[in-house]
Amino acid sequence: MSNNVTLNQFLIQQQRNVLEASGTFTLLLNTLATACKAIAHQVKQGDLIDVLGSAGSENVQGEVQKKLDVITHDIMVHALQSSGQVAGLASEEEEEFLTIPGEYPKGKYLVLFDPLDGSSNIDINMTVGTIFSILRAPESLEPSLGDFLRKGSEQVCAGFVLYGPATMMILTTGQGVNGFTLDQEIGEFMLTHPNIRIPEATQEFAINMSNQRFWEAPIKRYVDECVLGDTGPRGKNFNMRWIASMVAEVYRILTRGGIFMYPYDIRDPSKPGRLRLMYEANPMGFIVEQAGGLCSTGRARILELQPSELHQRVPVILGSKQEVERVESYFQSQG
Ligand code: F6P
């Protein structure tokens, strides 16, 4: 614990360093924190309040929606639309971006979010999370699609909340990464993991091995070399992890290093990857880079990609710097 600093105290301290700060950003983070506490409550009650299982619908990605996908989307939308701090929002569960109903004031930020990442894990009681990405709204406060389709490098803040054994918020505003743990007794996120840094080297990789036959050659080469361990060119043994919940994988990498890959594969040429640029890759890329790691498609830095649509998918390779650089070098040497 770091002297019992609450998320709010931490934000106010940061706000004091920005001369022109009006306090809107601090309020927005409070809105997000409160919404995520409400989501944590739903997730932790599970079957006691009948929130598990399918909602009987599909989302814009053609995926079966869980009841909790719908409930958490509604919690986020209501909290943000009524907050007065945002001019628009976009959810992974909704095809178009949402504006602010006439009865509420508009604010100077745009928020994009995945309300419940890893929700296929919900029924088996595994860790899931909410991911968010914050951009500045246009001066007019009347956002168009183009105002959302901005490069990841333009994010002013990114974070995720992890609903695991402990509820945690991981946050960056471009000045490093800090982690907060929800104190259930007092209902506050407390600064428990200041200035998180990802170790540069690692001996742990995460990838869905069942897709192996669909991978490109550089990914096959990297994973083959890890699997060969101390009998191969790497000269050391590797460990493999696959939780199938990106929030949990990224948190593990922030904690002890590692590499996470959901690469391009040839199964469906219309899908350049599984993960979404705006709701997963960009916010996680910002966090990982701010913690000293890298986030790449294998061929390009994720945060420099110009988005073309809200639900665009991308290959994602992120984690410890030296390992991501190695994968990139395998792509380069392939030409
Ligand atoms: O995009 C949702 C997600 O659940 C991620 O959190 C996770 O990394 C990935 O999908 C798991 O995919 P798969 O089921 O193919 O292993």
Short mmCIF file of C-alpha atoms and ligand atoms in Angstrom, two decimals:
data_model
loop_
_atom_site.label_atom_id
_atom_site.label_comp_id
_atom_site.label_asym_id
_atom_site.label_seq_id
_atom_site.Cartn_x
_atom_site.Cartn_y
_atom_site.Cartn_z
CA MET A 1 0.00 0.00 0.00
CA SER A 2 1.24 3.45 -0.77
CA ASN A 3 0.12 5.67 2.16
CA ASN A 4 -3.60 5.08 1.64
CA VAL A 5 -3.97 7.24 -1.48
CA THR A 6 -7.45 6.93 -3.02
CA LEU A 7 -8.04 7.11 -6.78
CA ASN A 8 -9.71 10.46 -6.24
CA GLN A 9 -6.77 11.89 -4.26
CA PHE A 10 -4.41 10.59 -6.93
CA LEU A 11 -6.42 12.27 -9.71
CA ILE A 12 -6.72 15.57 -7.85
CA GLN A 13 -2.96 15.54 -7.30
CA GLN A 14 -2.41 14.98 -11.05
CA GLN A 15 -4.96 17.68 -11.86
CA ARG A 16 -2.95 20.23 -9.83
CA ASN A 17 -0.06 19.73 -12.25
CA VAL A 18 -2.19 20.79 -15.24
CA LEU A 19 -2.73 24.56 -15.16
CA GLU A 20 -5.77 24.68 -17.43
CA ALA A 21 -7.50 21.66 -15.81
CA SER A 22 -11.18 22.31 -15.03
CA GLY A 23 -11.76 19.14 -13.01
CA THR A 24 -13.95 17.55 -15.73
CA PHE A 25 -11.44 14.76 -16.32
CA THR A 26 -11.30 13.91 -12.61
CA LEU A 27 -15.10 13.79 -12.53
CA LEU A 28 -15.15 11.56 -15.62
CA LEU A 29 -12.76 9.09 -13.99
CA ASN A 30 -15.00 9.10 -10.92
CA THR A 31 -17.99 8.36 -13.16
CA LEU A 32 -16.12 5.44 -14.71
CA ALA A 33 -14.97 4.17 -11.31
CA THR A 34 -18.53 4.23 -9.96
CA ALA A 35 -19.90 2.45 -13.05
CA CYS A 36 -17.21 -0.22 -12.70
CA LYS A 37 -18.01 -0.69 -9.01
CA ALA A 38 -21.63 -1.33 -10.04
CA ILE A 39 -20.40 -3.83 -12.64
CA ALA A 40 -18.12 -5.50 -10.06
CA HIS A 41 -21.16 -5.96 -7.83
CA GLN A 42 -23.13 -7.64 -10.64
CA VAL A 43 -20.21 -9.88 -11.62
CA LYS A 44 -19.51 -10.95 -8.04
CA GLN A 45 -23.16 -11.80 -7.29
CA GLY A 46 -23.25 -14.15 -10.30
CA ASP A 47 -26.02 -16.72 -10.17
CA LEU A 48 -27.43 -15.25 -6.95
CA ILE A 49 -29.00 -12.49 -9.04
CA ASP A 50 -29.50 -14.47 -12.26
CA VAL A 51 -27.06 -12.50 -14.43
CA LEU A 52 -25.18 -15.46 -15.94
CA GLY A 53 -25.92 -17.18 -19.25
CA SER A 54 -26.92 -16.00 -22.69
CA ALA A 55 -29.08 -12.95 -23.38
CA GLY A 56 -30.47 -14.71 -26.45
CA SER A 57 -29.11 -12.04 -28.82
CA GLU A 58 -26.02 -11.35 -30.95
CA ASN A 59 -23.83 -8.25 -30.89
CA VAL A 60 -22.50 -6.28 -33.88
CA GLN A 61 -19.62 -8.76 -34.16
CA GLY A 62 -22.07 -11.66 -34.60
CA GLU A 63 -21.13 -13.04 -31.16
CA VAL A 64 -23.70 -14.43 -28.76
CA GLN A 65 -24.33 -11.82 -26.07
CA LYS A 66 -24.24 -12.88 -22.44
CA LYS A 67 -26.80 -11.32 -20.08
CA LEU A 68 -23.88 -9.56 -18.40
CA ASP A 69 -22.69 -8.10 -21.73
CA VAL A 70 -26.03 -6.33 -22.00
CA ILE A 71 -26.27 -5.33 -18.31
CA THR A 72 -22.73 -3.92 -18.19
CA HIS A 73 -23.20 -2.05 -21.49
CA ASP A 74 -26.35 -0.42 -20.05
CA ILE A 75 -24.56 0.54 -16.81
CA MET A 76 -21.74 2.23 -18.74
CA VAL A 77 -24.06 4.00 -21.20
CA HIS A 78 -26.34 5.36 -18.50
CA ALA A 79 -23.44 6.52 -16.31
CA LEU A 80 -21.64 8.29 -19.17
CA GLN A 81 -24.66 9.79 -20.94
CA SER A 82 -25.97 11.38 -17.73
CA SER A 83 -22.53 12.51 -16.49
CA GLY A 84 -22.17 15.85 -18.28
CA GLN A 85 -18.52 14.98 -18.97
CA VAL A 86 -18.73 13.39 -22.42
CA ALA A 87 -19.96 14.43 -25.86
CA GLY A 88 -20.30 10.88 -27.17
CA LEU A 89 -19.49 7.26 -26.49
CA ALA A 90 -18.93 4.03 -28.36
CA SER A 91 -19.39 0.52 -27.00
CA GLU A 92 -18.13 -2.75 -28.36
CA GLU A 93 -21.68 -4.02 -27.94
CA GLU A 94 -23.32 -1.32 -30.11
CA GLU A 95 -22.94 -0.87 -33.87
CA GLU A 96 -22.97 2.96 -34.01
CA PHE A 97 -21.55 5.50 -31.59
CA LEU A 98 -24.00 7.11 -29.14
CA THR A 99 -24.61 10.81 -28.59
CA ILE A 100 -25.93 12.53 -25.45
CA PRO A 101 -29.73 12.77 -25.01
CA GLY A 102 -31.06 16.36 -25.02
CA GLU A 103 -31.85 16.44 -21.29
CA TYR A 104 -28.16 16.11 -20.32
CA PRO A 105 -25.27 18.55 -20.78
CA LYS A 106 -22.34 17.58 -23.00
CA GLY A 107 -18.72 17.46 -21.91
CA LYS A 108 -15.36 17.63 -23.63
CA TYR A 109 -14.43 13.94 -23.84
CA LEU A 110 -15.33 10.88 -25.91
CA VAL A 111 -15.23 7.45 -24.28
CA LEU A 112 -14.91 4.13 -26.11
CA PHE A 113 -15.30 0.96 -24.07
CA ASP A 114 -15.62 -2.80 -23.99
CA PRO A 115 -18.05 -3.22 -21.06
CA LEU A 116 -17.16 -6.85 -20.34
CA ASP A 117 -14.02 -8.18 -21.97
CA GLY A 118 -13.52 -11.95 -21.76
CA SER A 119 -17.24 -12.49 -21.18
CA SER A 120 -17.04 -16.03 -22.59
CA ASN A 121 -15.37 -16.76 -19.22
CA ILE A 122 -18.24 -15.49 -17.13
CA ASP A 123 -20.06 -18.80 -16.77
CA ILE A 124 -16.89 -20.54 -15.53
CA ASN A 125 -16.25 -17.85 -12.88
CA MET A 126 -12.99 -16.58 -14.37
CA THR A 127 -11.59 -13.07 -14.39
CA VAL A 128 -13.24 -10.57 -16.77
CA GLY A 129 -12.93 -6.80 -17.08
CA THR A 130 -14.04 -3.45 -18.50
CA ILE A 131 -11.66 -1.64 -20.88
CA PHE A 132 -11.94 2.08 -21.67
CA SER A 133 -10.24 4.62 -23.92
CA ILE A 134 -10.70 8.40 -23.63
CA LEU A 135 -10.28 10.92 -26.46
CA ARG A 136 -10.91 14.64 -26.61
CA ALA A 137 -14.26 15.64 -28.14
CA PRO A 138 -14.36 18.19 -30.98
CA GLU A 139 -14.77 21.86 -29.96
CA SER A 140 -18.40 21.85 -31.16
CA LEU A 141 -19.21 18.92 -28.79
CA GLU A 142 -21.14 17.39 -31.73
CA PRO A 143 -18.98 14.37 -32.59
CA SER A 144 -18.96 12.70 -35.98
CA LEU A 145 -17.62 9.21 -36.69
CA GLY A 146 -14.28 10.76 -37.68
CA ASP A 147 -13.87 12.20 -34.18
CA PHE A 148 -13.87 8.64 -32.79
CA LEU A 149 -11.66 7.16 -35.51
CA ARG A 150 -8.44 8.60 -34.13
CA LYS A 151 -5.08 6.94 -33.76
CA GLY A 152 -4.32 5.30 -30.41
CA SER A 153 -1.49 7.79 -29.94
CA GLU A 154 -4.16 10.51 -29.49
CA GLN A 155 -5.76 8.87 -26.43
CA VAL A 156 -5.66 11.09 -23.34
CA CYS A 157 -6.30 8.19 -20.99
CA ALA A 158 -6.80 4.44 -21.09
CA GLY A 159 -7.60 1.96 -18.40
CA PHE A 160 -9.21 -1.29 -17.47
CA VAL A 161 -10.95 -2.68 -14.44
CA LEU A 162 -10.33 -6.30 -13.56
CA TYR A 163 -13.08 -8.30 -11.86
CA GLY A 164 -10.97 -11.05 -10.36
CA PRO A 165 -10.36 -12.23 -6.79
CA ALA A 166 -9.74 -8.51 -6.17
CA THR A 167 -11.32 -5.71 -8.22
CA MET A 168 -8.55 -3.53 -9.66
CA MET A 169 -8.30 -0.47 -11.89
CA ILE A 170 -5.22 0.01 -14.08
CA LEU A 171 -4.84 3.50 -15.45
CA THR A 172 -2.62 5.62 -17.65
CA THR A 173 -2.91 9.28 -18.58
CA GLY A 174 0.38 9.20 -20.47
CA GLN A 175 2.59 9.55 -17.39
CA GLY A 176 3.22 5.92 -16.53
CA VAL A 177 0.80 3.29 -15.29
CA ASN A 178 -0.74 2.99 -11.84
CA GLY A 179 -2.85 0.24 -10.30
CA PHE A 180 -5.63 0.65 -7.73
CA THR A 181 -7.36 -2.06 -5.70
CA LEU A 182 -10.98 -1.69 -4.63
CA ASP A 183 -11.25 -1.65 -0.85
CA GLN A 184 -14.65 -3.37 -0.47
CA GLU A 185 -15.09 -2.04 3.07
CA ILE A 186 -14.94 1.65 2.18
CA GLY A 187 -15.87 1.37 -1.51
CA GLU A 188 -12.77 3.24 -2.76
CA PHE A 189 -10.08 2.31 -5.26
CA MET A 190 -6.75 2.61 -3.38
CA LEU A 191 -3.35 3.11 -5.02
CA THR A 192 -1.64 -0.25 -4.47
CA HIS A 193 0.60 -0.56 -7.56
CA PRO A 194 2.32 2.77 -8.29
CA ASN A 195 4.42 3.15 -11.45
CA ILE A 196 4.02 -0.34 -12.91
CA ARG A 197 6.91 -1.42 -15.18
CA ILE A 198 6.97 -4.49 -17.46
CA PRO A 199 10.25 -6.45 -17.29
CA GLU A 200 12.00 -6.20 -20.70
CA ALA A 201 12.78 -9.90 -20.99
CA THR A 202 10.49 -12.83 -20.28
CA GLN A 203 10.14 -16.59 -20.39
CA GLU A 204 6.36 -16.70 -20.65
CA PHE A 205 4.20 -16.55 -23.78
CA ALA A 206 0.42 -16.51 -24.25
CA ILE A 207 -1.30 -17.56 -27.45
CA ASN A 208 -4.26 -19.74 -28.41
CA MET A 209 -2.28 -22.75 -29.67
CA SER A 210 -5.38 -24.33 -31.25
CA ASN A 211 -5.05 -21.77 -34.06
CA GLN A 212 -1.46 -22.81 -34.84
CA ARG A 213 -2.14 -24.18 -38.30
CA PHE A 214 -3.59 -20.84 -39.41
CA TRP A 215 -0.65 -18.62 -38.31
CA GLU A 216 1.83 -16.81 -40.52
CA ALA A 217 5.45 -18.05 -40.65
CA PRO A 218 7.00 -15.46 -38.24
CA ILE A 219 4.54 -16.38 -35.47
CA LYS A 220 5.11 -20.10 -36.07
CA ARG A 221 8.85 -19.52 -35.87
CA TYR A 222 8.64 -17.52 -32.62
CA VAL A 223 6.39 -20.06 -30.88
CA ASP A 224 8.37 -23.07 -32.19
CA GLU A 225 11.53 -21.55 -30.72
CA CYS A 226 9.83 -20.96 -27.35
CA VAL A 227 8.58 -24.55 -27.30
CA LEU A 228 12.07 -25.92 -28.10
CA GLY A 229 13.23 -24.22 -24.91
CA ASP A 230 16.84 -24.87 -23.89
CA THR A 231 17.25 -27.34 -26.76
CA GLY A 232 16.57 -24.60 -29.36
CA PRO A 233 18.01 -21.24 -30.44
CA ARG A 234 16.59 -19.40 -27.41
CA GLY A 235 18.67 -21.53 -25.05
CA LYS A 236 16.13 -21.25 -22.23
CA ASN A 237 12.82 -22.84 -21.31
CA PHE A 238 9.51 -20.99 -21.70
CA ASN A 239 6.21 -21.31 -19.91
CA MET A 240 2.85 -20.95 -21.67
CA ARG A 241 -0.37 -19.35 -20.39
CA TRP A 242 -3.75 -18.81 -22.09
CA ILE A 243 -6.60 -17.44 -19.99
CA ALA A 244 -8.72 -16.33 -22.99
CA SER A 245 -9.44 -13.07 -21.18
CA MET A 246 -7.31 -10.20 -22.47
CA VAL A 247 -7.66 -8.12 -19.30
CA ALA A 248 -6.26 -10.97 -17.20
CA GLU A 249 -3.41 -11.65 -19.65
CA VAL A 250 -2.41 -7.98 -19.81
CA TYR A 251 -2.52 -7.69 -16.04
CA ARG A 252 -0.24 -10.73 -15.72
CA ILE A 253 2.20 -9.16 -18.19
CA LEU A 254 2.13 -5.84 -16.29
CA THR A 255 2.91 -7.77 -13.12
CA ARG A 256 5.66 -10.17 -14.19
CA GLY A 257 6.32 -9.67 -17.92
CA GLY A 258 5.50 -11.92 -20.84
CA ILE A 259 4.20 -11.71 -24.37
CA PHE A 260 0.57 -11.99 -25.50
CA MET A 261 -0.30 -12.69 -29.12
CA TYR A 262 -3.57 -12.80 -31.02
CA PRO A 263 -2.00 -12.68 -34.46
CA TYR A 264 -3.46 -12.46 -37.94
CA ASP A 265 -4.59 -15.86 -39.16
CA ILE A 266 -5.86 -17.14 -42.46
CA ARG A 267 -9.16 -18.62 -41.28
CA ASP A 268 -11.33 -15.72 -42.42
CA PRO A 269 -9.64 -13.16 -44.71
CA SER A 270 -12.37 -10.61 -43.90
CA LYS A 271 -11.12 -10.56 -40.28
CA PRO A 272 -7.54 -9.29 -39.98
CA GLY A 273 -7.47 -10.40 -36.35
CA ARG A 274 -9.77 -11.27 -33.48
CA LEU A 275 -9.30 -8.28 -31.20
CA ARG A 276 -10.80 -4.84 -31.77
CA LEU A 277 -8.57 -1.88 -32.43
CA MET A 278 -10.70 0.77 -30.71
CA TYR A 279 -11.93 -1.20 -27.69
CA GLU A 280 -9.02 -3.51 -26.91
CA ALA A 281 -5.79 -2.97 -28.86
CA ASN A 282 -5.54 0.83 -28.56
CA PRO A 283 -6.25 1.16 -24.82
CA MET A 284 -4.13 -1.89 -23.95
CA GLY A 285 -1.38 -0.68 -26.28
CA PHE A 286 -1.29 2.72 -24.55
CA ILE A 287 -1.08 1.07 -21.12
CA VAL A 288 1.57 -1.47 -22.13
CA GLU A 289 3.77 1.17 -23.80
CA GLN A 290 3.44 3.46 -20.79
CA ALA A 291 4.68 0.57 -18.64
CA GLY A 292 7.76 0.14 -20.85
CA GLY A 293 6.46 -2.63 -23.12
CA LEU A 294 5.50 -2.65 -26.79
CA CYS A 295 2.29 -3.27 -28.74
CA SER A 296 2.45 -4.20 -32.41
CA THR A 297 0.65 -5.97 -35.23
CA GLY A 298 4.00 -7.60 -36.01
CA ARG A 299 4.39 -5.17 -38.91
CA ALA A 300 3.43 -1.81 -37.34
CA ARG A 301 2.98 -0.08 -34.00
CA ILE A 302 -0.69 -0.38 -33.00
CA LEU A 303 -0.95 3.19 -31.67
CA GLU A 304 0.00 4.56 -35.11
CA LEU A 305 -2.71 2.75 -37.06
CA GLN A 306 -5.30 5.04 -38.66
CA PRO A 307 -8.67 3.44 -37.79
CA SER A 308 -11.17 3.07 -40.62
CA GLU A 309 -14.17 1.76 -38.67
CA LEU A 310 -15.36 1.54 -35.07
CA HIS A 311 -15.37 -2.25 -34.90
CA GLN A 312 -12.17 -2.83 -36.87
CA ARG A 313 -10.11 -5.87 -35.89
CA VAL A 314 -6.33 -6.06 -35.72
CA PRO A 315 -3.59 -8.58 -34.99
CA VAL A 316 -2.13 -7.88 -31.53
CA ILE A 317 1.32 -8.74 -30.18
CA LEU A 318 2.08 -7.04 -26.89
CA GLY A 319 4.23 -7.29 -23.80
CA SER A 320 7.89 -7.33 -22.83
CA LYS A 321 9.93 -5.09 -25.12
CA GLN A 322 12.63 -7.54 -26.16
CA GLU A 323 10.14 -10.27 -27.07
CA VAL A 324 7.85 -8.03 -29.13
CA GLU A 325 10.93 -6.68 -30.94
CA ARG A 326 12.00 -10.24 -31.68
CA VAL A 327 8.61 -11.08 -33.24
CA GLU A 328 8.76 -7.86 -35.30
CA SER A 329 12.25 -8.77 -36.49
CA TYR A 330 10.93 -12.17 -37.69
CA PHE A 331 8.29 -10.33 -39.75
CA GLN A 332 10.94 -7.98 -41.15
CA SER A 333 13.33 -10.77 -42.09
CA GLN A 334 10.48 -12.55 -43.88
CA GLY A 335 10.07 -9.40 -46.04
O1 F6P B 1 -12.02 -10.36 -27.41
C1 F6P B 1 -12.50 -11.07 -26.37
C2 F6P B 1 -11.56 -12.12 -25.85
O2 F6P B 1 -12.29 -12.85 -24.87
C3 F6P B 1 -10.25 -11.62 -25.27
O3 F6P B 1 -10.40 -11.11 -23.98
C4 F6P B 1 -9.40 -12.86 -25.33
O4 F6P B 1 -8.01 -12.57 -25.36
C5 F6P B 1 -9.85 -13.53 -26.58
O5 F6P B 1 -11.16 -13.04 -26.88
C6 F6P B 1 -9.91 -15.04 -26.45
O6 F6P B 1 -10.11 -15.61 -27.69
P1 F6P B 1 -10.18 -17.23 -27.91
O7 F6P B 1 -11.51 -17.66 -27.37
O8 F6P B 1 -10.07 -17.38 -29.39
O9 F6P B 1 -9.04 -17.84 -27.17
#
